[in-house]
Amino acid sequence: MAVLQNEAPQSSIEDVEKVLREDFDGRGIEDLFVDFDLVPVGAASLTQVHIAKLRETGEAVAVKIQHHSIKSYAEVDMFVVSLAVRAIKYFFPEFEFDWLANEMKLNLPNELDFIQEAHNSERVLWNFTQNSSRYPEVLKSLKIPRVMWKQTTARVLTMEYCPGAKVTDLEFMHQNN
């Protein structure tokens, strides 16, 4: 499973630029950022993340960008899963897998909506800060990055950059308490 976490295919910088220009009225990397690391710090099946500095303020940010064609692939995936579930049901009526296709149809579009993800992030922050007396120890080690709304769309999520490491990097965890 580590391969899926660490070695997912990366979008080209041209595709990254395409997403930015489509989502920000023709503005691209140079227009939005004063510095933009062309090599992503992470890549997953739906997205990749670049470290950058906002042109507007110079603040360091993490920019999560969907792969350019992911939405069309997701639609094909949902169709294929629905078709497969119907085929399984036809040949094996006792197996009920309709829930799988329904869950995918419901949740995959949510996974592709970074506006919703940004709101969820702010909701988590609000929940912890409103209940800070119940979670004092958690709040000492929990950092929820601020959303940069002017640089966030349904396909681009820009947040305050918070350096860190994987939870499996025990040396980093011990060094940073």
PDB file of C-alpha atoms in Angstrom, residues 2-176:
ATOM      1  CA  ALA A   2       2.966   2.361   0.495  1.00  0.00           C
ATOM      2  CA  VAL A   3       3.384   2.542  -3.280  1.00  0.00           C
ATOM      3  CA  LEU A   4      -0.139   3.987  -3.548  1.00  0.00           C
ATOM      4  CA  GLN A   5       0.742   6.615  -0.956  1.00  0.00           C
ATOM      5  CA  ASN A   6       4.142   7.609  -2.272  1.00  0.00           C
ATOM      6  CA  GLU A   7       4.296   6.891  -5.979  1.00  0.00           C
ATOM      7  CA  ALA A   8       0.973   7.921  -7.485  1.00  0.00           C
ATOM      8  CA  PRO A   9       1.178   9.347 -10.997  1.00  0.00           C
ATOM      9  CA  GLN A  10       1.801  13.084 -11.141  1.00  0.00           C
ATOM     10  CA  SER A  11       0.174  15.595 -13.442  1.00  0.00           C
ATOM     11  CA  SER A  12       2.480  17.566 -15.704  1.00  0.00           C
ATOM     12  CA  ILE A  13       3.063  21.202 -14.855  1.00  0.00           C
ATOM     13  CA  GLU A  14       1.162  22.004 -18.066  1.00  0.00           C
ATOM     14  CA  ASP A  15      -1.921  20.229 -16.699  1.00  0.00           C
ATOM     15  CA  VAL A  16      -1.522  22.016 -13.363  1.00  0.00           C
ATOM     16  CA  GLU A  17      -1.365  25.318 -15.231  1.00  0.00           C
ATOM     17  CA  LYS A  18      -4.486  24.314 -17.225  1.00  0.00           C
ATOM     18  CA  VAL A  19      -6.504  23.693 -14.048  1.00  0.00           C
ATOM     19  CA  LEU A  20      -5.391  26.993 -12.539  1.00  0.00           C
ATOM     20  CA  ARG A  21      -6.193  28.981 -15.700  1.00  0.00           C
ATOM     21  CA  GLU A  22      -9.607  27.310 -16.063  1.00  0.00           C
ATOM     22  CA  ASP A  23     -10.502  27.974 -12.428  1.00  0.00           C
ATOM     23  CA  PHE A  24      -9.009  31.463 -11.990  1.00  0.00           C
ATOM     24  CA  ASP A  25     -10.262  33.329 -15.076  1.00  0.00           C
ATOM     25  CA  GLY A  26      -7.135  32.783 -17.131  1.00  0.00           C
ATOM     26  CA  ARG A  27      -4.657  33.410 -14.315  1.00  0.00           C
ATOM     27  CA  GLY A  28      -1.948  30.798 -13.892  1.00  0.00           C
ATOM     28  CA  ILE A  29       1.021  29.992 -11.688  1.00  0.00           C
ATOM     29  CA  GLU A  30       2.898  33.243 -12.418  1.00  0.00           C
ATOM     30  CA  ASP A  31      -0.201  35.354 -11.744  1.00  0.00           C
ATOM     31  CA  LEU A  32      -1.182  33.713  -8.459  1.00  0.00           C
ATOM     32  CA  PHE A  33       2.161  32.808  -6.903  1.00  0.00           C
ATOM     33  CA  VAL A  34       5.524  34.503  -6.495  1.00  0.00           C
ATOM     34  CA  ASP A  35       7.130  31.107  -5.972  1.00  0.00           C
ATOM     35  CA  PHE A  36       5.733  27.686  -6.921  1.00  0.00           C
ATOM     36  CA  ASP A  37       7.582  24.401  -6.441  1.00  0.00           C
ATOM     37  CA  LEU A  38       7.129  22.583  -9.751  1.00  0.00           C
ATOM     38  CA  VAL A  39       7.743  19.222  -8.071  1.00  0.00           C
ATOM     39  CA  PRO A  40       4.773  18.208  -5.922  1.00  0.00           C
ATOM     40  CA  VAL A  41       5.417  17.282  -2.300  1.00  0.00           C
ATOM     41  CA  GLY A  42       2.736  14.640  -2.632  1.00  0.00           C
ATOM     42  CA  ALA A  43       0.624  13.020  -5.304  1.00  0.00           C
ATOM     43  CA  ALA A  44      -2.437  10.821  -4.939  1.00  0.00           C
ATOM     44  CA  SER A  45      -4.973   9.295  -7.296  1.00  0.00           C
ATOM     45  CA  LEU A  46      -7.156  12.430  -7.407  1.00  0.00           C
ATOM     46  CA  THR A  47      -4.749  15.268  -6.629  1.00  0.00           C
ATOM     47  CA  GLN A  48      -1.262  16.495  -6.001  1.00  0.00           C
ATOM     48  CA  VAL A  49       0.091  19.146  -3.634  1.00  0.00           C
ATOM     49  CA  HIS A  50       2.622  21.881  -4.389  1.00  0.00           C
ATOM     50  CA  ILE A  51       4.305  24.273  -1.978  1.00  0.00           C
ATOM     51  CA  ALA A  52       4.074  27.903  -3.094  1.00  0.00           C
ATOM     52  CA  LYS A  53       4.116  31.518  -1.941  1.00  0.00           C
ATOM     53  CA  LEU A  54       1.141  33.743  -2.627  1.00  0.00           C
ATOM     54  CA  ARG A  55       1.882  36.639  -4.969  1.00  0.00           C
ATOM     55  CA  GLU A  56      -0.499  38.812  -2.960  1.00  0.00           C
ATOM     56  CA  THR A  57       1.129  38.369   0.471  1.00  0.00           C
ATOM     57  CA  GLY A  58       4.243  36.193   0.098  1.00  0.00           C
ATOM     58  CA  GLU A  59       2.733  33.738   2.574  1.00  0.00           C
ATOM     59  CA  ALA A  60       3.786  30.088   2.233  1.00  0.00           C
ATOM     60  CA  VAL A  61       0.896  27.866   1.175  1.00  0.00           C
ATOM     61  CA  ALA A  62       0.124  24.304   0.207  1.00  0.00           C
ATOM     62  CA  VAL A  63      -1.803  24.126  -3.072  1.00  0.00           C
ATOM     63  CA  LYS A  64      -3.837  20.957  -3.594  1.00  0.00           C
ATOM     64  CA  ILE A  65      -4.764  20.626  -7.266  1.00  0.00           C
ATOM     65  CA  GLN A  66      -6.951  17.991  -8.876  1.00  0.00           C
ATOM     66  CA  HIS A  67      -5.526  16.118 -11.825  1.00  0.00           C
ATOM     67  CA  HIS A  68      -6.927  17.821 -14.916  1.00  0.00           C
ATOM     68  CA  SER A  69      -9.063  14.958 -16.268  1.00  0.00           C
ATOM     69  CA  ILE A  70     -10.020  13.345 -12.962  1.00  0.00           C
ATOM     70  CA  LYS A  71     -13.678  14.398 -13.122  1.00  0.00           C
ATOM     71  CA  SER A  72     -14.252  12.632 -16.443  1.00  0.00           C
ATOM     72  CA  TYR A  73     -12.458   9.538 -15.144  1.00  0.00           C
ATOM     73  CA  ALA A  74     -14.606   9.612 -12.014  1.00  0.00           C
ATOM     74  CA  GLU A  75     -17.774   9.670 -14.113  1.00  0.00           C
ATOM     75  CA  VAL A  76     -16.536   6.657 -16.110  1.00  0.00           C
ATOM     76  CA  ASP A  77     -15.582   4.872 -12.873  1.00  0.00           C
ATOM     77  CA  MET A  78     -19.066   5.429 -11.420  1.00  0.00           C
ATOM     78  CA  PHE A  79     -20.664   4.079 -14.608  1.00  0.00           C
ATOM     79  CA  VAL A  80     -18.396   1.001 -14.645  1.00  0.00           C
ATOM     80  CA  VAL A  81     -19.060   0.240 -10.964  1.00  0.00           C
ATOM     81  CA  SER A  82     -22.822   0.564 -11.501  1.00  0.00           C
ATOM     82  CA  LEU A  83     -22.619  -1.738 -14.518  1.00  0.00           C
ATOM     83  CA  ALA A  84     -20.511  -4.278 -12.612  1.00  0.00           C
ATOM     84  CA  VAL A  85     -22.902  -4.247  -9.657  1.00  0.00           C
ATOM     85  CA  ARG A  86     -25.871  -4.853 -11.969  1.00  0.00           C
ATOM     86  CA  ALA A  87     -24.014  -7.725 -13.650  1.00  0.00           C
ATOM     87  CA  ILE A  88     -23.155  -9.326 -10.310  1.00  0.00           C
ATOM     88  CA  LYS A  89     -26.764  -8.969  -9.206  1.00  0.00           C
ATOM     89  CA  TYR A  90     -27.982 -10.592 -12.446  1.00  0.00           C
ATOM     90  CA  PHE A  91     -25.718 -13.630 -12.075  1.00  0.00           C
ATOM     91  CA  PHE A  92     -25.806 -13.801  -8.277  1.00  0.00           C
ATOM     92  CA  PRO A  93     -29.148 -12.377  -7.086  1.00  0.00           C
ATOM     93  CA  GLU A  94     -28.399 -13.283  -3.474  1.00  0.00           C
ATOM     94  CA  PHE A  95     -25.496 -10.792  -3.335  1.00  0.00           C
ATOM     95  CA  GLU A  96     -26.564  -7.236  -2.612  1.00  0.00           C
ATOM     96  CA  PHE A  97     -23.966  -4.769  -3.831  1.00  0.00           C
ATOM     97  CA  ASP A  98     -26.273  -1.912  -4.829  1.00  0.00           C
ATOM     98  CA  TRP A  99     -25.086   0.012  -1.773  1.00  0.00           C
ATOM     99  CA  LEU A 100     -21.566   0.115  -3.220  1.00  0.00           C
ATOM    100  CA  ALA A 101     -22.592   1.894  -6.416  1.00  0.00           C
ATOM    101  CA  ASN A 102     -24.924   4.200  -4.487  1.00  0.00           C
ATOM    102  CA  GLU A 103     -22.202   5.151  -1.984  1.00  0.00           C
ATOM    103  CA  MET A 104     -19.783   5.866  -4.803  1.00  0.00           C
ATOM    104  CA  LYS A 105     -22.327   8.045  -6.646  1.00  0.00           C
ATOM    105  CA  LEU A 106     -22.982   9.941  -3.423  1.00  0.00           C
ATOM    106  CA  ASN A 107     -19.438  10.314  -2.083  1.00  0.00           C
ATOM    107  CA  LEU A 108     -17.119  10.585  -5.080  1.00  0.00           C
ATOM    108  CA  PRO A 109     -18.517  13.962  -6.200  1.00  0.00           C
ATOM    109  CA  ASN A 110     -18.036  15.185  -2.615  1.00  0.00           C
ATOM    110  CA  GLU A 111     -14.406  14.050  -2.720  1.00  0.00           C
ATOM    111  CA  LEU A 112     -13.952  16.153  -5.857  1.00  0.00           C
ATOM    112  CA  ASP A 113     -15.405  19.330  -4.327  1.00  0.00           C
ATOM    113  CA  PHE A 114     -12.647  21.270  -2.573  1.00  0.00           C
ATOM    114  CA  ILE A 115     -15.053  24.030  -1.538  1.00  0.00           C
ATOM    115  CA  GLN A 116     -16.808  21.435   0.605  1.00  0.00           C
ATOM    116  CA  GLU A 117     -13.455  20.178   1.898  1.00  0.00           C
ATOM    117  CA  ALA A 118     -12.453  23.734   2.843  1.00  0.00           C
ATOM    118  CA  HIS A 119     -15.730  24.250   4.718  1.00  0.00           C
ATOM    119  CA  ASN A 120     -15.235  20.899   6.487  1.00  0.00           C
ATOM    120  CA  SER A 121     -11.750  21.991   7.546  1.00  0.00           C
ATOM    121  CA  GLU A 122     -13.129  25.197   9.029  1.00  0.00           C
ATOM    122  CA  ARG A 123     -15.913  23.257  10.742  1.00  0.00           C
ATOM    123  CA  VAL A 124     -13.354  20.963  12.400  1.00  0.00           C
ATOM    124  CA  LEU A 125     -11.383  23.974  13.581  1.00  0.00           C
ATOM    125  CA  TRP A 126     -14.529  25.612  14.939  1.00  0.00           C
ATOM    126  CA  ASN A 127     -15.592  22.407  16.717  1.00  0.00           C
ATOM    127  CA  PHE A 128     -12.227  22.046  18.468  1.00  0.00           C
ATOM    128  CA  THR A 129     -11.922  25.706  19.424  1.00  0.00           C
ATOM    129  CA  GLN A 130     -15.505  25.879  20.717  1.00  0.00           C
ATOM    130  CA  ASN A 131     -14.812  22.838  22.856  1.00  0.00           C
ATOM    131  CA  SER A 132     -11.204  23.689  23.769  1.00  0.00           C
ATOM    132  CA  SER A 133     -11.752  22.930  27.441  1.00  0.00           C
ATOM    133  CA  ARG A 134     -12.720  19.359  26.505  1.00  0.00           C
ATOM    134  CA  TYR A 135      -9.672  18.833  24.248  1.00  0.00           C
ATOM    135  CA  PRO A 136      -6.767  20.858  25.720  1.00  0.00           C
ATOM    136  CA  GLU A 137      -4.124  18.216  24.955  1.00  0.00           C
ATOM    137  CA  VAL A 138      -5.347  17.714  21.404  1.00  0.00           C
ATOM    138  CA  LEU A 139      -5.214  21.444  20.693  1.00  0.00           C
ATOM    139  CA  LYS A 140      -1.552  21.559  21.765  1.00  0.00           C
ATOM    140  CA  SER A 141      -0.547  19.201  18.955  1.00  0.00           C
ATOM    141  CA  LEU A 142      -3.290  19.805  16.386  1.00  0.00           C
ATOM    142  CA  LYS A 143      -2.798  22.343  13.617  1.00  0.00           C
ATOM    143  CA  ILE A 144      -5.597  22.958  11.144  1.00  0.00           C
ATOM    144  CA  PRO A 145      -4.308  25.166   8.334  1.00  0.00           C
ATOM    145  CA  ARG A 146      -6.233  28.306   7.358  1.00  0.00           C
ATOM    146  CA  VAL A 147      -8.016  28.179   4.027  1.00  0.00           C
ATOM    147  CA  MET A 148      -6.978  30.836   1.514  1.00  0.00           C
ATOM    148  CA  TRP A 149     -10.412  31.439   0.029  1.00  0.00           C
ATOM    149  CA  LYS A 150      -9.299  33.794  -2.761  1.00  0.00           C
ATOM    150  CA  GLN A 151      -7.087  31.016  -4.133  1.00  0.00           C
ATOM    151  CA  THR A 152      -9.561  28.151  -3.587  1.00  0.00           C
ATOM    152  CA  THR A 153     -12.040  26.665  -6.056  1.00  0.00           C
ATOM    153  CA  ALA A 154     -13.850  23.360  -6.437  1.00  0.00           C
ATOM    154  CA  ARG A 155     -10.636  21.916  -7.947  1.00  0.00           C
ATOM    155  CA  VAL A 156      -7.911  23.921  -6.172  1.00  0.00           C
ATOM    156  CA  LEU A 157      -7.569  24.064  -2.393  1.00  0.00           C
ATOM    157  CA  THR A 158      -5.020  26.554  -1.082  1.00  0.00           C
ATOM    158  CA  MET A 159      -4.192  26.488   2.602  1.00  0.00           C
ATOM    159  CA  GLU A 160      -1.588  27.838   4.983  1.00  0.00           C
ATOM    160  CA  TYR A 161       1.575  25.735   4.683  1.00  0.00           C
ATOM    161  CA  CYS A 162       2.330  23.737   7.827  1.00  0.00           C
ATOM    162  CA  PRO A 163       5.541  21.712   7.666  1.00  0.00           C
ATOM    163  CA  GLY A 164       5.240  18.179   8.892  1.00  0.00           C
ATOM    164  CA  ALA A 165       5.914  14.542   8.188  1.00  0.00           C
ATOM    165  CA  LYS A 166       4.115  11.252   7.931  1.00  0.00           C
ATOM    166  CA  VAL A 167       2.890   9.757  11.185  1.00  0.00           C
ATOM    167  CA  THR A 168       5.198   6.815  10.475  1.00  0.00           C
ATOM    168  CA  ASP A 169       8.263   9.111  10.645  1.00  0.00           C
ATOM    169  CA  LEU A 170       8.958   8.478  14.320  1.00  0.00           C
ATOM    170  CA  GLU A 171      12.212  10.436  14.334  1.00  0.00           C
ATOM    171  CA  PHE A 172      10.395  13.586  13.154  1.00  0.00           C
ATOM    172  CA  MET A 173       7.600  13.005  15.675  1.00  0.00           C
ATOM    173  CA  HIS A 174      10.037  12.701  18.581  1.00  0.00           C
ATOM    174  CA  GLN A 175      12.084  15.724  17.445  1.00  0.00           C
ATOM    175  CA  ASN A 176       8.984  17.870  17.134  1.00  0.00           C
TER     176      ASN A 176
END
